[in-house]
Amino acid sequence: MVLLAISRPSLASEATGNGTENTITTLPIVIWKWEEIHFPYLVALWVLVSWLCKLVFQLNPCLTRVIPESGLLICIGWVLGGIIYGADKVQTFRLQPFTFFFYLLPQIVLDAGYSMPNKLFFGNLGAILVYAVIGTCWNAATLGLALWGCWLGGAMGNIDTGLLQLLLFGSLIAAVDPVAVIAVFEEVHVNEVLYILVFGESLLNDGVTVVLFNVFDAFVSLGGAQIDAVEIIKGIISFFVVAVGGSLVGVVFALLISLLTRCTKNIQIIEPGFIFVLGYLSYLTAEMLSLSAILSCTFCGVCCQKYINANMDERSVSTVRSTMKVFANGSETIIFVFLGISAIDPSIWVWNTAFILLTLLFIFVFRFIGVFLLTWILNQYRLVPLDFIDQLVMGYGGLRGAVAYGLVLLLDENKYKEKKLMISTTLIVVYFTVMLQGITMKPLVTWLKVKRAAVSERTLAEKIQNRTFDHMLVAIEDISGQIGDNYMRDKWNNFEEKWLYWLLMTPIARKSCDPIFNIFHKLNIKDATSYVKEGERRGSLAFVRNESKADVDFNKKFGADFSEMIRDSVPSVCLDMHEQDLKMRESEDFDAHHLLQQHLYKGRKQHRHRYSRKHLEVNKDEHEVQEIFQRTMRSRLESFKSAKMGVAPPKKISKHLKKDQPQKVREACTFSSFPLVFITILLEFLINLNLSPGLAGIVNPAFMAEMDTMDPMPPMQQIPSWLAEAEVDSSNMVPSQRAQLRLPWTPSNLRRLAPLCLSTHSNDSFLLADSPATQEGISELPPPPPPQDGQGQGTHK
Amino acid sequence: MGSTNSTLSKIPNVEELMQETGFTPAHIVRLYDRFEALDKEKTGHLRPQDFGAINRLAMNPIGDRIIGAFFSPGQETVDFHSFVRILAHFRPADKKHPKDPSMPEPVNSRTSKLKFAFQLYDQDKDGKISRAELLQVLRSMLEMQVTEEQLESIADRTIQEADLDKDDAISFEEFRKSLEKVNIDHKMSIRFLR
């Protein structure tokens, strides 16, 4: 509506504009300056309108559950397009390829690269490349050939095209689109391997698409006669050049960014800006050199994320993250809205039923065939094969989107007489895949998974046991080390530590990559602040346990509970659990089931992947991991103490542990060095206190008893009930061996921290509970003068 | 790393091991490499601290229990044979081989897997999971926010459901029965150990 009002005056004022300029007879107080600013105004207005569309369908939440957001945006685009067309009788606004490729796409790709879970990506890179390269070539070739066959057979009537043109068409429509895939897979949460395969494929196939597009375009220009072996070989070579070249450009820019962030300590305020500018430049540079721009941008993001996250200040990092999400999400919205608007334009529509239907059919069929074939080949080599359902989802998730549309618009009308037909077909394909496949993806996955989910978890025992099995499997996987241990990975980590850290990271960042320092530092600060806060708040130090108990309030309505749970977590298709719990409503076991549901540790298998276009929060899983880790360490310490192990000379920290966790706390595995810290601290304490050596017979080192002996109770006068009752099974001790390893710190530094504490998650509780030599050392510990120590802790950094 | 054969020849009684566990030579070699990687001091045995060095195990609520399961009662170290034998529990079951009643139960049969799982609970090896043992496991697998009363009520209900002979403990048979609907092979197998 607003646009109509604006566009009309624009035409009107153009006419009178000249008039008013030349003949003003009096001082105009206010002038209508439409023509001068109409371009930026329209741009801003369109951005606003597109983003407002997102608001519109949030009004009705059930709608978003059924139709993916991208589909809804397209629908709104249709409505808007209809309005504009109705007003102007011509489609004044359309998604221009230039705008799309240079202003809307880069930030999406940069965001994808920056937020890419690197370990997963590189771990599956082989499979991803197979799907991206061979899969896309297969799709393009089969589609082109099939269409050509049908054309020869006369099914399409009289259209002026040829084999090469159809191959070109095949190549541009074959590629799975990153924008559409992300948009739909956001709603449907699948396991992380599947996700990374589809996602990675959609990003990397751009290399192939660009090459095929250019090659076939050139062939069409050359004409069929001139194509001989040389040209074909050149085509193949160009593929490698484009793909590898594009990636290299990205890597070069990643290096630049990392080096730059090394030096921007003093201009932290615009530090985040550099990422965006350089990321964009990487895209443009690759485009300028006619290499694959998407690959360049992706690899730029992928390679630099670690270093810039380490180099930059916390606030800069979160600024970068949020801003990227804003841009990426915003661009995506605009793209889909305009995809809708562009359709409402009779001038581009040429309808050829056979062509369109055949294209749809072939795309679908050949995608599935391609996926199954390639997966079958890959499964021979993969450690963890992809099962049938995953393949089905992968095939079904081959969505086409705006990239195809953008490419088809770039075609030259003179060479391609049937350009309009191709545009129409592309649009239909995009709508079909995004809307239909998007809508049906979730129900399909649910149906498949529910069919497969054998366990009904009716009884508590089953529920507990299933979780135990999950943890067990993860543990055995870790022990047998098949997943994760990798000769290449170790070599890369070595190289990285030796050279890259030195080159690309500031000295401070490097030091904080030393995991122990980092964690210790973080936790100290955290504990200090929480300690002081609590003290202030309570006025006394009788801390009780964290009172925001996440226990379910059983007075609440059942429905409300679950909608909260569902809304809180990223939506998942693991609906088997929800269904069962719904059925549990009436039984009195509901409380117990619900409790288990909420509070059982999830374990690695159920942790969801971290990349999400919409959600920024830190994964709750990290807290869980932290908690588990602390408890394990506590128990080991406890057993170590109980075992009264002989004092072994501390050794240097083994190199391999350091290698594994160069990252910040964000990576779960940084906590692996926890044991070193605390066990060695303890050891030093105990050594100094002359513990009697002598090994208690390590009979059956089993899991330690009540870790709750360690539960943080600062004044130590208050011992929660279970603490007092804790049975320490003294016959089964795990000798805590990490006592072998030593930290570079002296105990004196750390001792200062001893009588502190204590949020439930504080590591200081280790020291606290353990400082004196006795088992129930609690009583013997002189109650620390808390306020002073609070200060001490506060100042100790 | 050496070729398969040369590595195999380093392992004593490897034929017997393969027979007993059903692993292929390639697997044995892979596991041997892993064993050696874990055994940093090259003693030929693994101690709990070698397992403890696996970082990710510390992030597992029952990690230490699993470590414990590798050590037989009275032993402080694990040699390669025991290592492989325990891991053999997690092989997917061989569907093709017919049940031969004269042969001992294969290591990766449903019963053996269940026995292994049962052992994790039953620390004192009395053949029953007592209430206290169950509480221990529950405590380790639940978040810290869960109170003691809630924990006890869950444990009580669990025992109530599974305990058929009302002795306030879960025997192996009751354990097995409570899990009859669960696809143990699926839940307790690791594909790459096939």
mmCIF file of N, CA, C and O in Angstrom, chain A residues 383 459-460 465-466 468-469 471-473 475 478-479 481-482 485 545 551 589 599 601 604 625 627 629 631-633 636 651 657 661 672 699 701-703 708 711 722 737-738, chain B residues 30 34 41 49 52 55-61 64-66 68 70-71 74 87 90 121 123 138-148 150 157 161 179 187-188 190 192:
data_model
loop_
_atom_site.group_PDB
_atom_site.id
_atom_site.type_symbol
_atom_site.label_atom_id
_atom_site.label_comp_id
_atom_site.label_asym_id
_atom_site.label_seq_id
_atom_site.Cartn_x
_atom_site.Cartn_y
_atom_site.Cartn_z
ATOM 1 N N LEU A 383 33.302 -45.645 8.282
ATOM 2 C CA LEU A 383 33.288 -46.411 9.516
ATOM 3 C C LEU A 383 31.867 -46.580 10.018
ATOM 4 O O LEU A 383 31.471 -47.632 10.480
ATOM 5 N N THR A 459 8.442 -48.385 30.850
ATOM 6 C CA THR A 459 8.767 -48.502 32.261
ATOM 7 C C THR A 459 9.976 -47.634 32.577
ATOM 8 O O THR A 459 10.772 -47.292 31.719
ATOM 9 N N LEU A 460 10.065 -47.333 33.833
ATOM 10 C CA LEU A 460 11.187 -46.537 34.290
ATOM 11 C C LEU A 460 12.493 -47.266 34.013
ATOM 12 O O LEU A 460 13.484 -46.660 33.614
ATOM 13 N N GLN A 465 17.580 -47.542 31.591
ATOM 14 C CA GLN A 465 18.517 -48.440 30.945
ATOM 15 C C GLN A 465 18.899 -47.940 29.561
ATOM 16 O O GLN A 465 20.049 -48.048 29.155
ATOM 17 N N ASN A 466 17.936 -47.383 28.854
ATOM 18 C CA ASN A 466 18.257 -46.860 27.531
ATOM 19 C C ASN A 466 19.292 -45.765 27.605
ATOM 20 O O ASN A 466 20.218 -45.709 26.797
ATOM 21 N N THR A 468 21.392 -45.423 29.960
ATOM 22 C CA THR A 468 22.662 -46.070 30.314
ATOM 23 C C THR A 468 23.329 -46.638 29.073
ATOM 24 O O THR A 468 24.541 -46.515 28.896
ATOM 25 N N PHE A 469 22.531 -47.267 28.235
ATOM 26 C CA PHE A 469 23.109 -47.830 27.022
ATOM 27 C C PHE A 469 23.755 -46.744 26.167
ATOM 28 O O PHE A 469 24.832 -46.928 25.611
ATOM 29 N N HIS A 471 25.023 -43.929 27.088
ATOM 30 C CA HIS A 471 26.304 -43.525 27.668
ATOM 31 C C HIS A 471 27.351 -44.612 27.494
ATOM 32 O O HIS A 471 28.520 -44.334 27.216
ATOM 33 N N MET A 472 26.900 -45.838 27.652
ATOM 34 C CA MET A 472 27.820 -46.954 27.529
ATOM 35 C C MET A 472 28.435 -46.987 26.150
ATOM 36 O O MET A 472 29.647 -47.136 25.983
ATOM 37 N N LEU A 473 27.591 -46.831 25.156
ATOM 38 C CA LEU A 473 28.100 -46.885 23.790
ATOM 39 C C LEU A 473 29.088 -45.777 23.524
ATOM 40 O O LEU A 473 30.126 -45.979 22.903
ATOM 41 N N ALA A 475 30.927 -44.338 25.662
ATOM 42 C CA ALA A 475 32.175 -44.637 26.371
ATOM 43 C C ALA A 475 32.993 -45.677 25.629
ATOM 44 O O ALA A 475 34.211 -45.535 25.468
ATOM 45 N N ASP A 478 34.643 -44.281 22.709
ATOM 46 C CA ASP A 478 35.830 -43.513 23.061
ATOM 47 C C ASP A 478 36.992 -44.425 23.404
ATOM 48 O O ASP A 478 38.132 -44.141 23.053
ATOM 49 N N ILE A 479 36.678 -45.490 24.084
ATOM 50 C CA ILE A 479 37.763 -46.377 24.476
ATOM 51 C C ILE A 479 38.353 -47.060 23.261
ATOM 52 O O ILE A 479 39.568 -47.155 23.106
ATOM 53 N N GLY A 481 38.210 -46.064 20.417
ATOM 54 C CA GLY A 481 38.910 -45.033 19.682
ATOM 55 C C GLY A 481 38.764 -45.043 18.187
ATOM 56 O O GLY A 481 39.587 -44.509 17.464
ATOM 57 N N GLN A 482 37.698 -45.643 17.667
ATOM 58 C CA GLN A 482 37.622 -45.681 16.214
ATOM 59 C C GLN A 482 37.236 -44.340 15.645
ATOM 60 O O GLN A 482 37.694 -43.940 14.607
ATOM 61 N N ASP A 485 40.098 -40.787 16.410
ATOM 62 C CA ASP A 485 41.548 -40.908 16.294
ATOM 63 C C ASP A 485 41.934 -40.971 14.834
ATOM 64 O O ASP A 485 41.417 -41.761 14.081
ATOM 65 N N ARG A 545 21.607 -24.723 48.304
ATOM 66 C CA ARG A 545 21.760 -25.108 46.924
ATOM 67 C C ARG A 545 20.961 -24.205 46.049
ATOM 68 O O ARG A 545 20.017 -23.571 46.474
ATOM 69 N N ASP A 551 12.800 -28.542 38.990
ATOM 70 C CA ASP A 551 11.778 -29.565 39.162
ATOM 71 C C ASP A 551 10.500 -29.106 38.510
ATOM 72 O O ASP A 551 10.195 -27.928 38.466
ATOM 73 N N ASP A 589 3.109 -42.917 37.736
ATOM 74 C CA ASP A 589 4.538 -42.843 37.454
ATOM 75 C C ASP A 589 4.912 -41.587 36.713
ATOM 76 O O ASP A 589 6.053 -41.379 36.385
ATOM 77 N N HIS A 599 15.719 -34.671 33.682
ATOM 78 C CA HIS A 599 16.994 -34.551 34.364
ATOM 79 C C HIS A 599 18.056 -35.549 34.023
ATOM 80 O O HIS A 599 19.171 -35.439 34.493
ATOM 81 N N TYR A 601 20.996 -37.006 32.179
ATOM 82 C CA TYR A 601 22.006 -36.422 31.313
ATOM 83 C C TYR A 601 21.804 -36.953 29.909
ATOM 84 O O TYR A 601 21.521 -38.109 29.715
ATOM 85 N N ARG A 604 26.328 -37.869 24.644
ATOM 86 C CA ARG A 604 26.806 -37.282 23.400
ATOM 87 C C ARG A 604 25.903 -37.582 22.226
ATOM 88 O O ARG A 604 25.776 -36.795 21.312
ATOM 89 N N VAL A 625 27.953 -31.132 30.213
ATOM 90 C CA VAL A 625 29.275 -31.756 30.121
ATOM 91 C C VAL A 625 30.156 -31.283 31.265
ATOM 92 O O VAL A 625 30.876 -32.061 31.895
ATOM 93 N N GLU A 627 29.224 -30.254 34.144
ATOM 94 C CA GLU A 627 28.789 -30.837 35.402
ATOM 95 C C GLU A 627 29.270 -32.263 35.533
ATOM 96 O O GLU A 627 29.810 -32.664 36.572
ATOM 97 N N PHE A 629 31.700 -33.671 34.086
ATOM 98 C CA PHE A 629 33.141 -33.686 34.212
ATOM 99 C C PHE A 629 33.564 -33.418 35.643
ATOM 100 O O PHE A 629 34.412 -34.124 36.205
ATOM 101 N N ARG A 631 31.882 -33.811 38.335
ATOM 102 C CA ARG A 631 31.525 -34.905 39.232
ATOM 103 C C ARG A 631 32.491 -36.057 39.091
ATOM 104 O O ARG A 631 32.914 -36.664 40.059
ATOM 105 N N THR A 632 32.827 -36.356 37.849
ATOM 106 C CA THR A 632 33.761 -37.464 37.649
ATOM 107 C C THR A 632 35.088 -37.178 38.329
ATOM 108 O O THR A 632 35.664 -38.032 39.002
ATOM 109 N N MET A 633 35.536 -35.973 38.134
ATOM 110 C CA MET A 633 36.833 -35.633 38.722
ATOM 111 C C MET A 633 36.775 -35.668 40.224
ATOM 112 O O MET A 633 37.698 -36.124 40.891
ATOM 113 N N ARG A 636 36.932 -39.128 41.332
ATOM 114 C CA ARG A 636 38.265 -39.719 41.211
ATOM 115 C C ARG A 636 39.172 -39.221 42.313
ATOM 116 O O ARG A 636 39.977 -39.955 42.868
ATOM 117 N N LYS A 651 54.792 -35.930 36.959
ATOM 118 C CA LYS A 651 55.473 -35.859 35.673
ATOM 119 C C LYS A 651 54.924 -34.691 34.876
ATOM 120 O O LYS A 651 53.957 -34.077 35.249
ATOM 121 N N LEU A 657 47.498 -34.543 25.345
ATOM 122 C CA LEU A 657 46.285 -33.940 25.870
ATOM 123 C C LEU A 657 46.190 -32.502 25.419
ATOM 124 O O LEU A 657 45.153 -32.020 25.064
ATOM 125 N N GLN A 661 43.018 -30.160 22.912
ATOM 126 C CA GLN A 661 42.099 -29.082 23.243
ATOM 127 C C GLN A 661 42.745 -27.729 23.123
ATOM 128 O O GLN A 661 42.983 -27.080 24.114
ATOM 129 N N SER A 672 38.887 -31.557 29.293
ATOM 130 C CA SER A 672 39.595 -32.788 29.536
ATOM 131 C C SER A 672 40.772 -32.598 30.448
ATOM 132 O O SER A 672 41.221 -33.524 31.082
ATOM 133 N N VAL A 699 41.000 -53.342 44.605
ATOM 134 C CA VAL A 699 40.323 -54.568 44.275
ATOM 135 C C VAL A 699 39.600 -54.449 42.942
ATOM 136 O O VAL A 699 40.050 -54.898 41.922
ATOM 137 N N PRO A 701 38.349 -51.615 40.843
ATOM 138 C CA PRO A 701 38.148 -50.183 40.659
ATOM 139 C C PRO A 701 36.825 -49.959 39.949
ATOM 140 O O PRO A 701 36.718 -50.084 38.752
ATOM 141 N N ALA A 702 35.885 -49.681 40.725
ATOM 142 C CA ALA A 702 34.574 -49.464 40.140
ATOM 143 C C ALA A 702 34.221 -48.009 40.294
ATOM 144 O O ALA A 702 34.962 -47.238 40.854
ATOM 145 N N PHE A 703 33.147 -47.715 39.821
ATOM 146 C CA PHE A 703 32.709 -46.340 39.886
ATOM 147 C C PHE A 703 32.611 -45.908 41.319
ATOM 148 O O PHE A 703 32.146 -46.621 42.167
ATOM 149 N N ASP A 708 28.591 -37.008 46.149
ATOM 150 C CA ASP A 708 27.968 -35.919 46.875
ATOM 151 C C ASP A 708 28.698 -35.587 48.127
ATOM 152 O O ASP A 708 28.419 -34.600 48.771
ATOM 153 N N ASP A 711 29.813 -32.256 47.767
ATOM 154 C CA ASP A 711 28.934 -31.155 47.398
ATOM 155 C C ASP A 711 29.306 -29.873 48.115
ATOM 156 O O ASP A 711 29.601 -29.863 49.290
ATOM 157 N N TRP A 722 22.116 -36.029 52.105
ATOM 158 C CA TRP A 722 22.730 -37.161 51.434
ATOM 159 C C TRP A 722 24.228 -37.203 51.613
ATOM 160 O O TRP A 722 24.861 -38.206 51.473
ATOM 161 N N GLN A 737 45.123 -41.708 39.079
ATOM 162 C CA GLN A 737 46.398 -41.687 38.456
ATOM 163 C C GLN A 737 46.874 -40.410 37.885
ATOM 164 O O GLN A 737 48.034 -40.205 37.751
ATOM 165 N N ARG A 738 45.995 -39.575 37.566
ATOM 166 C CA ARG A 738 46.509 -38.394 36.954
ATOM 167 C C ARG A 738 47.388 -37.698 37.909
ATOM 168 O O ARG A 738 47.985 -36.712 37.615
ATOM 169 N N ARG B 30 43.465 -53.410 14.412
ATOM 170 C CA ARG B 30 43.058 -52.045 14.763
ATOM 171 C C ARG B 30 42.983 -51.875 16.261
ATOM 172 O O ARG B 30 43.417 -50.869 16.820
ATOM 173 N N ARG B 34 45.171 -49.544 18.844
ATOM 174 C CA ARG B 34 44.547 -48.681 19.845
ATOM 175 C C ARG B 34 45.082 -49.006 21.236
ATOM 176 O O ARG B 34 45.379 -48.109 22.024
ATOM 177 N N GLU B 41 53.100 -46.310 28.409
ATOM 178 C CA GLU B 41 54.384 -46.699 28.970
ATOM 179 C C GLU B 41 54.851 -48.020 28.432
ATOM 180 O O GLU B 41 55.850 -48.563 28.898
ATOM 181 N N GLN B 49 44.662 -45.617 34.954
ATOM 182 C CA GLN B 49 45.021 -44.261 34.549
ATOM 183 C C GLN B 49 45.177 -44.138 33.050
ATOM 184 O O GLN B 49 44.989 -43.066 32.496
ATOM 185 N N GLY B 52 41.914 -43.487 32.078
ATOM 186 C CA GLY B 52 41.566 -42.154 32.542
ATOM 187 C C GLY B 52 42.092 -41.070 31.622
ATOM 188 O O GLY B 52 41.540 -39.988 31.543
ATOM 189 N N ASN B 55 40.202 -38.399 27.411
ATOM 190 C CA ASN B 55 39.530 -37.236 27.974
ATOM 191 C C ASN B 55 38.033 -37.337 27.960
ATOM 192 O O ASN B 55 37.355 -36.944 28.883
ATOM 193 N N ARG B 56 37.539 -37.856 26.882
ATOM 194 C CA ARG B 56 36.096 -37.794 26.741
ATOM 195 C C ARG B 56 35.380 -38.709 27.712
ATOM 196 O O ARG B 56 34.208 -38.539 27.979
ATOM 197 N N LEU B 57 36.107 -39.662 28.235
ATOM 198 C CA LEU B 57 35.451 -40.530 29.194
ATOM 199 C C LEU B 57 35.074 -39.773 30.450
ATOM 200 O O LEU B 57 34.105 -40.115 31.128
ATOM 201 N N ALA B 58 35.843 -38.752 30.732
ATOM 202 C CA ALA B 58 35.534 -37.993 31.944
ATOM 203 C C ALA B 58 34.245 -37.226 31.777
ATOM 204 O O ALA B 58 33.649 -36.769 32.743
ATOM 205 N N MET B 59 33.818 -37.098 30.550
ATOM 206 C CA MET B 59 32.577 -36.366 30.330
ATOM 207 C C MET B 59 31.393 -37.293 30.228
ATOM 208 O O MET B 59 30.327 -36.919 29.771
ATOM 209 N N ASN B 60 31.618 -38.515 30.611
ATOM 210 C CA ASN B 60 30.562 -39.497 30.543
ATOM 211 C C ASN B 60 30.138 -39.816 31.972
ATOM 212 O O ASN B 60 30.973 -40.141 32.807
ATOM 213 N N PRO B 61 28.859 -39.761 32.244
ATOM 214 C CA PRO B 61 28.441 -39.976 33.637
ATOM 215 C C PRO B 61 28.817 -41.351 34.157
ATOM 216 O O PRO B 61 29.066 -41.514 35.343
ATOM 217 N N ASP B 64 33.548 -43.855 34.503
ATOM 218 C CA ASP B 64 34.408 -44.597 35.426
ATOM 219 C C ASP B 64 33.900 -46.002 35.658
ATOM 220 O O ASP B 64 34.678 -46.932 35.882
ATOM 221 N N ARG B 65 32.607 -46.142 35.597
ATOM 222 C CA ARG B 65 32.073 -47.492 35.753
ATOM 223 C C ARG B 65 32.522 -48.390 34.617
ATOM 224 O O ARG B 65 32.880 -49.553 34.807
ATOM 225 N N ILE B 66 32.476 -47.824 33.444
ATOM 226 C CA ILE B 66 32.878 -48.610 32.278
ATOM 227 C C ILE B 66 34.353 -48.984 32.397
ATOM 228 O O ILE B 66 34.742 -50.113 32.088
ATOM 229 N N GLY B 68 35.912 -49.416 35.050
ATOM 230 C CA GLY B 68 35.969 -50.481 36.036
ATOM 231 C C GLY B 68 35.602 -51.828 35.463
ATOM 232 O O GLY B 68 36.151 -52.861 35.861
ATOM 233 N N PHE B 70 36.354 -53.092 32.821
ATOM 234 C CA PHE B 70 37.435 -53.758 32.100
ATOM 235 C C PHE B 70 38.322 -54.575 33.034
ATOM 236 O O PHE B 70 39.028 -55.473 32.593
ATOM 237 N N PHE B 71 38.291 -54.211 34.284
ATOM 238 C CA PHE B 71 39.214 -54.875 35.212
ATOM 239 C C PHE B 71 38.470 -55.966 35.950
ATOM 240 O O PHE B 71 37.489 -55.696 36.631
ATOM 241 N N GLY B 74 40.124 -58.132 41.405
ATOM 242 C CA GLY B 74 41.447 -58.512 41.872
ATOM 243 C C GLY B 74 42.564 -58.087 40.931
ATOM 244 O O GLY B 74 43.730 -58.133 41.287
ATOM 245 N N LEU B 87 35.525 -55.649 24.730
ATOM 246 C CA LEU B 87 35.007 -54.926 23.569
ATOM 247 C C LEU B 87 34.170 -55.827 22.685
ATOM 248 O O LEU B 87 33.282 -55.364 21.984
ATOM 249 N N PHE B 90 30.451 -55.751 22.393
ATOM 250 C CA PHE B 90 29.746 -54.728 21.644
ATOM 251 C C PHE B 90 29.732 -54.973 20.163
ATOM 252 O O PHE B 90 29.403 -54.098 19.379
ATOM 253 N N TYR B 121 25.781 -52.266 36.988
ATOM 254 C CA TYR B 121 25.022 -51.863 38.162
ATOM 255 C C TYR B 121 25.516 -52.584 39.409
ATOM 256 O O TYR B 121 25.676 -51.989 40.463
ATOM 257 N N GLN B 123 27.782 -53.792 41.504
ATOM 258 C CA GLN B 123 29.201 -53.642 41.795
ATOM 259 C C GLN B 123 29.719 -54.717 42.731
ATOM 260 O O GLN B 123 30.868 -55.106 42.680
ATOM 261 N N LEU B 138 21.681 -44.050 39.506
ATOM 262 C CA LEU B 138 20.758 -42.962 39.215
ATOM 263 C C LEU B 138 21.381 -41.616 39.545
ATOM 264 O O LEU B 138 21.278 -40.663 38.787
ATOM 265 N N ARG B 139 22.015 -41.593 40.683
ATOM 266 C CA ARG B 139 22.639 -40.347 41.105
ATOM 267 C C ARG B 139 23.631 -39.863 40.052
ATOM 268 O O ARG B 139 23.717 -38.684 39.736
ATOM 269 N N SER B 140 24.361 -40.811 39.501
ATOM 270 C CA SER B 140 25.385 -40.390 38.549
ATOM 271 C C SER B 140 24.791 -39.939 37.232
ATOM 272 O O SER B 140 25.395 -39.170 36.507
ATOM 273 N N MET B 141 23.604 -40.430 36.917
ATOM 274 C CA MET B 141 23.059 -40.102 35.610
ATOM 275 C C MET B 141 22.082 -38.948 35.625
ATOM 276 O O MET B 141 21.638 -38.521 34.567
ATOM 277 N N LEU B 142 21.766 -38.469 36.807
ATOM 278 C CA LEU B 142 20.809 -37.385 36.876
ATOM 279 C C LEU B 142 21.520 -36.099 37.236
ATOM 280 O O LEU B 142 22.553 -36.099 37.905
ATOM 281 N N GLU B 143 20.915 -35.031 36.798
ATOM 282 C CA GLU B 143 21.519 -33.732 37.078
ATOM 283 C C GLU B 143 21.536 -33.465 38.570
ATOM 284 O O GLU B 143 20.783 -34.036 39.338
ATOM 285 N N MET B 144 22.383 -32.534 38.919
ATOM 286 C CA MET B 144 22.586 -32.292 40.345
ATOM 287 C C MET B 144 21.365 -31.682 41.012
ATOM 288 O O MET B 144 21.253 -31.686 42.223
ATOM 289 N N GLN B 145 20.477 -31.150 40.186
ATOM 290 C CA GLN B 145 19.353 -30.459 40.813
ATOM 291 C C GLN B 145 18.347 -31.409 41.435
ATOM 292 O O GLN B 145 17.509 -31.006 42.217
ATOM 293 N N VAL B 146 18.434 -32.645 41.039
ATOM 294 C CA VAL B 146 17.432 -33.581 41.543
ATOM 295 C C VAL B 146 17.695 -33.866 43.010
ATOM 296 O O VAL B 146 18.805 -34.177 43.417
ATOM 297 N N THR B 147 16.658 -33.746 43.810
ATOM 298 C CA THR B 147 16.869 -33.913 45.246
ATOM 299 C C THR B 147 16.913 -35.384 45.611
ATOM 300 O O THR B 147 16.513 -36.258 44.843
ATOM 301 N N GLU B 148 17.337 -35.593 46.817
ATOM 302 C CA GLU B 148 17.496 -36.961 47.297
ATOM 303 C C GLU B 148 16.154 -37.678 47.343
ATOM 304 O O GLU B 148 16.058 -38.862 47.021
ATOM 305 N N GLN B 150 13.516 -37.170 45.542
ATOM 306 C CA GLN B 150 13.070 -37.529 44.194
ATOM 307 C C GLN B 150 13.831 -38.742 43.702
ATOM 308 O O GLN B 150 13.267 -39.660 43.105
ATOM 309 N N ARG B 157 10.316 -46.705 42.657
ATOM 310 C CA ARG B 157 9.375 -47.100 41.608
ATOM 311 C C ARG B 157 10.002 -48.060 40.617
ATOM 312 O O ARG B 157 9.356 -48.971 40.130
ATOM 313 N N GLU B 161 8.625 -51.739 39.774
ATOM 314 C CA GLU B 161 8.207 -52.224 38.458
ATOM 315 C C GLU B 161 8.884 -53.519 38.092
ATOM 316 O O GLU B 161 8.288 -54.404 37.506
ATOM 317 N N LEU B 179 13.698 -55.775 30.311
ATOM 318 C CA LEU B 179 14.218 -55.224 29.065
ATOM 319 C C LEU B 179 13.871 -56.067 27.860
ATOM 320 O O LEU B 179 14.502 -55.969 26.824
ATOM 321 N N LYS B 187 20.997 -51.469 20.660
ATOM 322 C CA LYS B 187 21.410 -50.483 21.650
ATOM 323 C C LYS B 187 22.807 -50.716 22.178
ATOM 324 O O LYS B 187 23.404 -49.808 22.748
ATOM 325 N N MET B 188 23.283 -51.917 22.029
ATOM 326 C CA MET B 188 24.576 -52.189 22.630
ATOM 327 C C MET B 188 25.575 -52.666 21.599
ATOM 328 O O MET B 188 26.391 -53.529 21.889
ATOM 329 N N ILE B 190 28.320 -51.588 18.426
ATOM 330 C CA ILE B 190 29.025 -50.549 17.701
ATOM 331 C C ILE B 190 29.375 -51.108 16.345
ATOM 332 O O ILE B 190 30.053 -52.124 16.237
ATOM 333 N N PHE B 192 31.321 -50.436 13.949
ATOM 334 C CA PHE B 192 32.643 -50.664 13.362
ATOM 335 C C PHE B 192 33.384 -51.800 14.026
ATOM 336 O O PHE B 192 34.507 -52.110 13.658
#
